[in-house]
mmCIF file of C-alpha atoms in Angstrom:
data_model
loop_
_atom_site.group_PDB
_atom_site.id
_atom_site.type_symbol
_atom_site.label_atom_id
_atom_site.label_comp_id
_atom_site.label_asym_id
_atom_site.label_seq_id
_atom_site.Cartn_x
_atom_site.Cartn_y
_atom_site.Cartn_z
ATOM 1 C CA UNK A 126 -1.276 23.758 -78.373
ATOM 2 C CA UNK A 127 -1.938 27.060 -76.690
ATOM 3 C CA UNK A 128 0.132 27.563 -73.439
ATOM 4 C CA UNK A 129 -1.352 29.176 -70.425
ATOM 5 C CA UNK A 130 0.085 30.145 -67.184
ATOM 6 C CA UNK A 131 -1.737 30.982 -63.944
ATOM 7 C CA UNK A 132 -0.059 33.300 -61.405
ATOM 8 C CA UNK A 133 -1.937 31.497 -58.586
ATOM 9 C CA UNK A 134 -0.373 28.087 -59.428
ATOM 10 C CA UNK A 135 2.306 28.145 -56.791
ATOM 11 C CA UNK A 136 5.853 29.623 -57.350
ATOM 12 C CA UNK A 137 6.961 31.910 -60.130
ATOM 13 C CA UNK A 138 10.137 32.842 -62.051
ATOM 14 C CA UNK A 139 10.709 36.469 -62.105
ATOM 15 C CA UNK A 140 13.270 38.071 -64.731
ATOM 16 C CA UNK A 141 14.472 41.140 -63.220
ATOM 17 C CA UNK A 142 16.459 43.805 -65.187
ATOM 18 C CA UNK A 143 19.476 45.200 -63.239
ATOM 19 C CA UNK A 144 21.365 48.542 -63.718
ATOM 20 C CA UNK A 145 23.499 48.661 -66.737
ATOM 21 C CA UNK A 146 25.669 51.248 -65.019
ATOM 22 C CA UNK A 147 23.990 53.840 -62.834
ATOM 23 C CA UNK A 148 22.770 52.241 -59.580
ATOM 24 C CA UNK A 149 20.021 54.876 -59.405
ATOM 25 C CA UNK A 150 18.123 52.884 -62.038
ATOM 26 C CA UNK A 151 17.496 50.060 -59.708
ATOM 27 C CA UNK A 152 13.678 49.961 -59.361
ATOM 28 C CA UNK A 153 11.849 49.826 -56.033
ATOM 29 C CA UNK A 154 10.333 46.564 -57.313
ATOM 30 C CA UNK A 155 13.858 45.109 -58.098
ATOM 31 C CA UNK A 156 14.921 45.980 -54.603
ATOM 32 C CA UNK A 157 11.949 44.509 -52.930
ATOM 33 C CA UNK A 158 12.324 41.261 -54.801
ATOM 34 C CA UNK A 159 15.995 41.078 -54.056
ATOM 35 C CA UNK A 160 15.113 41.125 -50.433
ATOM 36 C CA UNK A 161 12.155 38.892 -50.425
ATOM 37 C CA UNK A 162 12.805 36.137 -53.160
ATOM 38 C CA UNK A 163 13.260 32.615 -52.100
ATOM 39 C CA UNK A 164 15.927 31.688 -54.577
ATOM 40 C CA UNK A 165 18.020 34.088 -56.594
ATOM 41 C CA UNK A 166 19.768 32.701 -59.750
ATOM 42 C CA UNK A 167 22.584 35.064 -60.845
ATOM 43 C CA UNK A 168 24.876 35.121 -63.750
ATOM 44 C CA UNK A 169 27.760 36.139 -61.427
ATOM 45 C CA UNK A 170 27.092 35.764 -57.702
ATOM 46 C CA UNK A 171 30.082 38.050 -56.831
ATOM 47 C CA UNK A 172 28.354 40.895 -58.925
ATOM 48 C CA UNK A 173 25.080 40.193 -57.243
ATOM 49 C CA UNK A 174 26.492 40.553 -53.829
ATOM 50 C CA UNK A 175 28.211 43.786 -54.800
ATOM 51 C CA UNK A 176 24.906 45.022 -56.079
ATOM 52 C CA UNK A 177 23.146 44.027 -52.791
ATOM 53 C CA UNK A 178 25.755 45.829 -50.758
ATOM 54 C CA UNK A 179 25.560 48.806 -52.930
ATOM 55 C CA UNK A 180 21.933 48.962 -52.526
ATOM 56 C CA UNK A 181 22.158 48.152 -48.723
ATOM 57 C CA UNK A 182 19.926 45.104 -49.176
ATOM 58 C CA UNK A 183 20.018 42.234 -47.022
ATOM 59 C CA UNK A 184 18.374 38.737 -48.478
ATOM 60 C CA UNK A 185 17.758 35.511 -46.949
ATOM 61 C CA UNK A 186 17.448 34.046 -50.409
ATOM 62 C CA UNK A 187 19.425 30.978 -51.431
ATOM 63 C CA UNK A 188 21.942 32.196 -54.122
ATOM 64 C CA UNK A 189 22.896 30.180 -56.962
ATOM 65 C CA UNK A 190 25.113 30.836 -60.000
ATOM 66 C CA UNK A 191 23.365 30.287 -63.457
ATOM 67 C CA UNK A 192 25.458 31.136 -66.541
ATOM 68 C CA UNK A 193 26.244 29.723 -69.896
ATOM 69 C CA UNK A 194 28.486 27.020 -68.607
ATOM 70 C CA UNK A 195 26.085 25.414 -66.121
ATOM 71 C CA UNK A 196 22.536 26.450 -67.142
ATOM 72 C CA UNK A 197 21.772 23.117 -68.668
ATOM 73 C CA UNK A 198 22.581 21.376 -65.529
ATOM 74 C CA UNK A 199 20.978 23.963 -63.217
ATOM 75 C CA UNK A 200 17.573 24.328 -64.941
ATOM 76 C CA UNK A 201 15.817 21.217 -63.875
ATOM 77 C CA UNK A 202 16.640 21.927 -60.124
ATOM 78 C CA UNK A 203 15.491 25.520 -60.459
ATOM 79 C CA UNK A 204 12.244 24.398 -62.060
ATOM 80 C CA UNK A 205 11.663 22.114 -59.091
ATOM 81 C CA UNK A 206 12.020 24.960 -56.784
ATOM 82 C CA UNK A 207 9.309 26.856 -58.469
ATOM 83 C CA UNK A 208 6.992 23.860 -58.630
ATOM 84 C CA UNK A 209 7.385 23.685 -54.874
ATOM 85 C CA UNK A 210 6.052 27.212 -54.677
ATOM 86 C CA UNK A 211 9.136 29.167 -54.342
ATOM 87 C CA UNK A 212 9.822 32.555 -55.893
ATOM 88 C CA UNK A 213 12.881 32.232 -58.216
ATOM 89 C CA UNK A 214 14.559 35.771 -59.134
ATOM 90 C CA UNK A 215 16.746 35.617 -62.068
ATOM 91 C CA UNK A 216 19.312 38.372 -62.606
ATOM 92 C CA UNK A 217 22.288 38.763 -64.888
ATOM 93 C CA UNK A 218 25.292 41.218 -64.590
ATOM 94 C CA UNK A 219 23.366 43.950 -66.251
ATOM 95 C CA UNK A 220 20.127 44.442 -68.173
ATOM 96 C CA UNK A 221 17.364 42.058 -68.754
ATOM 97 C CA UNK A 222 18.038 38.278 -68.370
ATOM 98 C CA UNK A 223 17.423 36.042 -71.532
ATOM 99 C CA UNK A 224 18.280 39.045 -73.928
ATOM 100 C CA UNK A 225 21.922 38.235 -74.948
ATOM 101 C CA UNK A 226 22.175 36.952 -71.332
ATOM 102 C CA UNK A 227 21.531 33.756 -69.583
ATOM 103 C CA UNK A 228 17.814 33.101 -68.972
ATOM 104 C CA UNK A 229 16.423 32.016 -72.366
ATOM 105 C CA UNK A 230 16.772 28.222 -71.416
ATOM 106 C CA UNK A 231 15.092 28.665 -68.119
ATOM 107 C CA UNK A 232 12.204 30.496 -69.644
ATOM 108 C CA UNK A 233 11.933 27.948 -72.559
ATOM 109 C CA UNK A 234 11.736 25.103 -70.058
ATOM 110 C CA UNK A 235 9.283 26.772 -67.666
ATOM 111 C CA UNK A 236 6.972 27.523 -70.557
ATOM 112 C CA UNK A 237 6.934 23.982 -71.653
ATOM 113 C CA UNK A 238 5.896 23.100 -68.093
ATOM 114 C CA UNK A 239 3.324 25.926 -67.940
ATOM 115 C CA UNK A 240 4.992 27.442 -64.910
ATOM 116 C CA UNK A 241 4.536 31.152 -64.195
ATOM 117 C CA UNK A 242 7.150 33.455 -65.682
ATOM 118 C CA UNK A 243 6.985 37.256 -65.201
ATOM 119 C CA UNK A 244 9.467 40.168 -65.416
ATOM 120 C CA UNK A 245 10.557 43.393 -63.584
ATOM 121 C CA UNK A 246 11.295 45.722 -66.534
ATOM 122 C CA UNK A 247 14.176 48.023 -66.390
ATOM 123 C CA UNK A 248 17.406 49.227 -67.819
ATOM 124 C CA UNK A 249 18.184 47.898 -71.361
ATOM 125 C CA UNK A 250 21.409 48.734 -73.311
ATOM 126 C CA UNK A 251 19.597 47.666 -76.504
ATOM 127 C CA UNK A 252 16.833 50.434 -76.225
ATOM 128 C CA UNK A 253 19.034 52.988 -74.549
ATOM 129 C CA UNK A 254 21.617 53.052 -77.336
ATOM 130 C CA UNK A 255 18.849 52.870 -79.877
ATOM 131 C CA UNK A 256 17.130 55.918 -78.542
ATOM 132 C CA UNK A 257 20.365 57.996 -78.192
ATOM 133 C CA UNK A 258 21.658 57.070 -81.745
ATOM 134 C CA UNK A 259 19.774 59.581 -83.690
ATOM 135 C CA UNK A 260 18.863 56.945 -86.046
ATOM 136 C CA UNK A 261 15.201 55.891 -86.763
ATOM 137 C CA UNK A 262 13.538 54.095 -83.977
ATOM 138 C CA UNK A 263 10.146 53.167 -85.490
ATOM 139 C CA UNK A 264 11.415 49.656 -86.736
ATOM 140 C CA UNK A 265 14.553 48.002 -85.533
ATOM 141 C CA UNK A 266 16.232 44.576 -84.908
ATOM 142 C CA UNK A 267 18.703 43.413 -82.260
ATOM 143 C CA UNK A 268 21.461 41.206 -83.633
ATOM 144 C CA UNK A 269 23.552 40.762 -80.435
ATOM 145 C CA UNK A 270 27.271 39.950 -80.850
ATOM 146 C CA UNK A 271 28.494 39.302 -84.414
ATOM 147 C CA UNK A 272 30.546 36.087 -84.940
ATOM 148 C CA UNK A 273 34.250 36.439 -84.004
ATOM 149 C CA UNK A 274 35.570 34.675 -87.011
ATOM 150 C CA UNK A 275 35.947 36.961 -90.018
ATOM 151 C CA UNK A 276 34.292 34.516 -92.317
ATOM 152 C CA UNK A 277 31.294 33.929 -90.259
ATOM 153 C CA UNK A 278 30.850 37.573 -89.577
ATOM 154 C CA UNK A 279 31.032 38.374 -93.237
ATOM 155 C CA UNK A 280 28.295 35.885 -93.810
ATOM 156 C CA UNK A 281 26.100 37.320 -91.162
ATOM 157 C CA UNK A 282 26.525 40.842 -92.481
ATOM 158 C CA UNK A 283 25.849 39.675 -96.068
ATOM 159 C CA UNK A 284 22.401 38.265 -94.754
ATOM 160 C CA UNK A 285 21.800 41.847 -93.273
ATOM 161 C CA UNK A 286 23.019 43.760 -96.432
ATOM 162 C CA UNK A 287 19.360 44.671 -97.344
ATOM 163 C CA UNK A 288 17.905 44.982 -93.941
ATOM 164 C CA UNK A 289 15.899 48.110 -93.869
ATOM 165 C CA UNK A 290 15.317 48.423 -90.117
ATOM 166 C CA UNK A 291 17.879 50.034 -87.793
ATOM 167 C CA UNK A 292 20.036 47.461 -86.300
ATOM 168 C CA UNK A 293 21.573 47.147 -82.841
ATOM 169 C CA UNK A 294 24.699 45.062 -82.006
ATOM 170 C CA UNK A 295 26.889 44.549 -78.823
ATOM 171 C CA UNK A 296 30.605 44.341 -79.340
ATOM 172 C CA UNK A 297 33.565 43.988 -77.201
ATOM 173 C CA UNK A 298 36.053 47.062 -77.221
ATOM 174 C CA UNK A 299 38.974 45.072 -78.454
ATOM 175 C CA UNK A 300 36.885 43.759 -81.454
ATOM 176 C CA UNK A 301 35.239 47.020 -82.251
ATOM 177 C CA UNK A 302 37.692 48.184 -84.930
ATOM 178 C CA UNK A 303 37.471 44.732 -86.788
ATOM 179 C CA UNK A 304 33.620 44.859 -86.600
ATOM 180 C CA UNK A 305 33.528 48.403 -88.065
ATOM 181 C CA UNK A 306 35.732 47.380 -90.809
ATOM 182 C CA UNK A 307 33.621 44.463 -91.646
ATOM 183 C CA UNK A 308 30.539 46.913 -91.629
ATOM 184 C CA UNK A 309 32.336 49.175 -94.013
ATOM 185 C CA UNK A 310 33.189 46.335 -96.268
ATOM 186 C CA UNK A 311 29.636 45.120 -96.551
ATOM 187 C CA UNK A 312 27.490 48.117 -96.014
ATOM 188 C CA UNK A 313 29.636 50.842 -97.488
ATOM 189 C CA UNK A 314 31.578 53.583 -95.889
ATOM 190 C CA UNK A 315 28.699 56.206 -95.835
ATOM 191 C CA UNK A 316 26.208 54.102 -93.860
ATOM 192 C CA UNK A 317 25.127 56.074 -90.826
ATOM 193 C CA UNK A 318 25.787 54.584 -87.480
ATOM 194 C CA UNK A 319 26.513 55.413 -83.740
ATOM 195 C CA UNK A 320 28.761 53.744 -81.040
ATOM 196 C CA UNK A 321 27.326 54.080 -77.571
ATOM 197 C CA UNK A 322 29.710 53.100 -74.748
ATOM 198 C CA UNK A 323 29.531 53.079 -70.958
ATOM 199 C CA UNK A 324 25.755 53.869 -71.065
ATOM 200 C CA UNK A 325 24.295 55.528 -67.841
ATOM 201 C CA UNK A 326 27.780 55.601 -66.397
ATOM 202 C CA UNK A 327 30.104 58.688 -65.570
ATOM 203 C CA UNK A 328 31.929 58.548 -68.761
ATOM 204 C CA UNK A 329 28.927 57.733 -71.124
ATOM 205 C CA UNK A 330 29.823 58.663 -74.772
ATOM 206 C CA UNK A 331 27.687 58.347 -77.887
ATOM 207 C CA UNK A 332 29.715 58.971 -81.323
ATOM 208 C CA UNK A 333 27.385 59.378 -84.301
ATOM 209 C CA UNK A 334 29.018 59.393 -87.710
ATOM 210 C CA UNK A 335 29.427 57.370 -90.778
ATOM 211 C CA UNK A 336 30.737 53.934 -90.566
ATOM 212 C CA UNK A 337 33.999 55.043 -92.178
ATOM 213 C CA UNK A 338 34.459 57.964 -89.804
ATOM 214 C CA UNK A 339 33.669 55.647 -86.815
ATOM 215 C CA UNK A 340 36.319 53.175 -88.102
ATOM 216 C CA UNK A 341 39.065 56.050 -88.063
ATOM 217 C CA UNK A 342 37.797 56.978 -84.569
ATOM 218 C CA UNK A 343 37.971 53.427 -83.222
ATOM 219 C CA UNK A 344 41.428 52.960 -84.810
ATOM 220 C CA UNK A 345 43.053 54.889 -81.982
ATOM 221 C CA UNK A 346 42.850 51.882 -79.751
ATOM 222 C CA UNK A 347 41.531 53.825 -76.941
ATOM 223 C CA UNK A 348 37.868 52.774 -76.854
ATOM 224 C CA UNK A 349 36.970 51.159 -73.578
ATOM 225 C CA UNK A 350 33.905 49.870 -71.744
ATOM 226 C CA UNK A 351 30.517 48.327 -72.598
ATOM 227 C CA UNK A 352 29.583 49.064 -76.148
ATOM 228 C CA UNK A 353 26.583 48.931 -78.259
ATOM 229 C CA UNK A 354 26.628 49.850 -81.918
ATOM 230 C CA UNK A 355 23.572 51.144 -83.773
ATOM 231 C CA UNK A 356 23.615 50.996 -87.628
ATOM 232 C CA UNK A 357 21.091 52.524 -90.122
ATOM 233 C CA UNK A 358 19.155 50.269 -92.090
ATOM 234 C CA UNK A 359 19.424 49.958 -95.891
ATOM 235 C CA UNK A 360 18.072 52.592 -98.331
ATOM 236 C CA UNK A 361 14.622 51.781 -99.974
ATOM 237 C CA UNK A 362 16.404 50.775 -103.164
ATOM 238 C CA UNK A 363 15.242 47.389 -104.443
ATOM 239 C CA UNK A 364 17.453 44.359 -103.895
ATOM 240 C CA UNK A 365 20.097 43.865 -106.638
ATOM 241 C CA UNK A 366 19.165 41.818 -109.659
ATOM 242 C CA UNK A 367 21.605 39.357 -111.210
ATOM 243 C CA UNK A 368 21.115 40.623 -114.666
ATOM 244 C CA UNK A 369 22.431 44.064 -113.554
ATOM 245 C CA UNK A 370 25.931 42.483 -112.921
ATOM 246 C CA UNK A 371 26.536 40.467 -116.106
ATOM 247 C CA UNK A 372 28.831 43.253 -117.418
ATOM 248 C CA UNK A 373 30.955 43.181 -114.143
ATOM 249 C CA UNK A 374 31.352 39.338 -114.718
ATOM 250 C CA UNK A 375 32.326 39.920 -118.478
ATOM 251 C CA UNK A 376 34.978 42.504 -117.398
ATOM 252 C CA UNK A 377 36.745 40.037 -115.206
ATOM 253 C CA UNK A 378 36.548 37.262 -117.790
ATOM 254 C CA UNK A 379 38.187 39.724 -120.241
ATOM 255 C CA UNK A 380 40.882 40.166 -117.693
ATOM 256 C CA UNK A 381 41.668 36.553 -117.639
ATOM 257 C CA UNK A 382 39.414 35.181 -114.840
ATOM 258 C CA UNK A 383 37.630 31.962 -115.343
ATOM 259 C CA UNK A 384 33.676 32.281 -115.565
ATOM 260 C CA UNK A 385 33.163 30.428 -112.509
ATOM 261 C CA UNK A 386 35.565 32.570 -110.419
ATOM 262 C CA UNK A 387 34.188 35.869 -112.024
ATOM 263 C CA UNK A 388 30.618 34.893 -111.122
ATOM 264 C CA UNK A 389 31.545 34.031 -107.618
ATOM 265 C CA UNK A 390 33.513 37.257 -107.154
ATOM 266 C CA UNK A 391 30.775 39.381 -108.492
ATOM 267 C CA UNK A 392 27.909 37.614 -106.703
ATOM 268 C CA UNK A 393 29.636 37.965 -103.368
ATOM 269 C CA UNK A 394 30.254 41.736 -103.791
ATOM 270 C CA UNK A 395 26.707 42.422 -105.219
ATOM 271 C CA UNK A 396 24.999 40.079 -102.726
ATOM 272 C CA UNK A 397 23.135 38.136 -105.552
ATOM 273 C CA UNK A 398 22.581 34.452 -106.160
ATOM 274 C CA UNK A 399 25.485 32.821 -107.849
ATOM 275 C CA UNK A 400 23.181 30.447 -109.707
ATOM 276 C CA UNK A 401 21.093 33.365 -111.076
ATOM 277 C CA UNK A 402 24.100 35.458 -112.074
ATOM 278 C CA UNK A 403 25.692 32.415 -113.884
ATOM 279 C CA UNK A 404 22.351 31.853 -115.690
ATOM 280 C CA UNK A 405 22.166 35.616 -116.644
ATOM 281 C CA UNK A 406 25.662 35.519 -118.027
ATOM 282 C CA UNK A 407 24.748 32.490 -120.179
ATOM 283 C CA UNK A 408 21.547 34.089 -121.372
ATOM 284 C CA UNK A 409 23.330 37.258 -122.398
ATOM 285 C CA UNK A 410 25.702 35.286 -124.467
ATOM 286 C CA UNK A 411 23.015 33.467 -126.329
ATOM 287 C CA UNK A 412 21.217 36.891 -127.085
#
């Protein structure tokens, strides 16, 4: 079924991008809505009030918190406000709501009820980091934060091993070194990348180098602030074929490894199907 929304059907939800660092990036439209909205749903109400104070804005809006821990409980009530004709402004701590921030659940529910959802475009760490990276920008994908657990992180990166688009990630400073080590293990030490930190702020920094060089740089333990990591896509080489790795399996078997273990090890490193590699080894023996 095709979903329609009509801006004249009462209230609306406005997703508003807030500055990611420099307050001068707060658009006039954002400031107008902060002053005039009926309800403001904020990821952190304390940060919202600091923003209002910094911009010298007074608002009569009812301010509510809306974050990952209460969005399920708050969504229904906020939609009722919109159905009653209210203008609901959704803001997060920085950047665009619903993009690696609270807001998606609200939009999803509003769309299902054919309520009006619009946006105030503005600052974005994703596109800012991409533009400054020096890497191709014609095709890219945003991967958000990688899983914290090493096994889950390795699995995600395995899925991205042959991704040809430039990739943009977010990462916490205390996990940056582990992330770069995982990137090196899966993508190789020579893959080009960039680490962008404190974008639009006084100490903005963009470091462009190979993954191995960035890992050495991050090893100092002095990297601080909000971080985005941009990674070049894979070369245009065709995906690995299982048959190309039969010899590597046989070498491990010659060294004493069981066939099943050897296939598993090589398949993991080469990012090929275990089943296909096992079959290729058997076929080679029959030949």
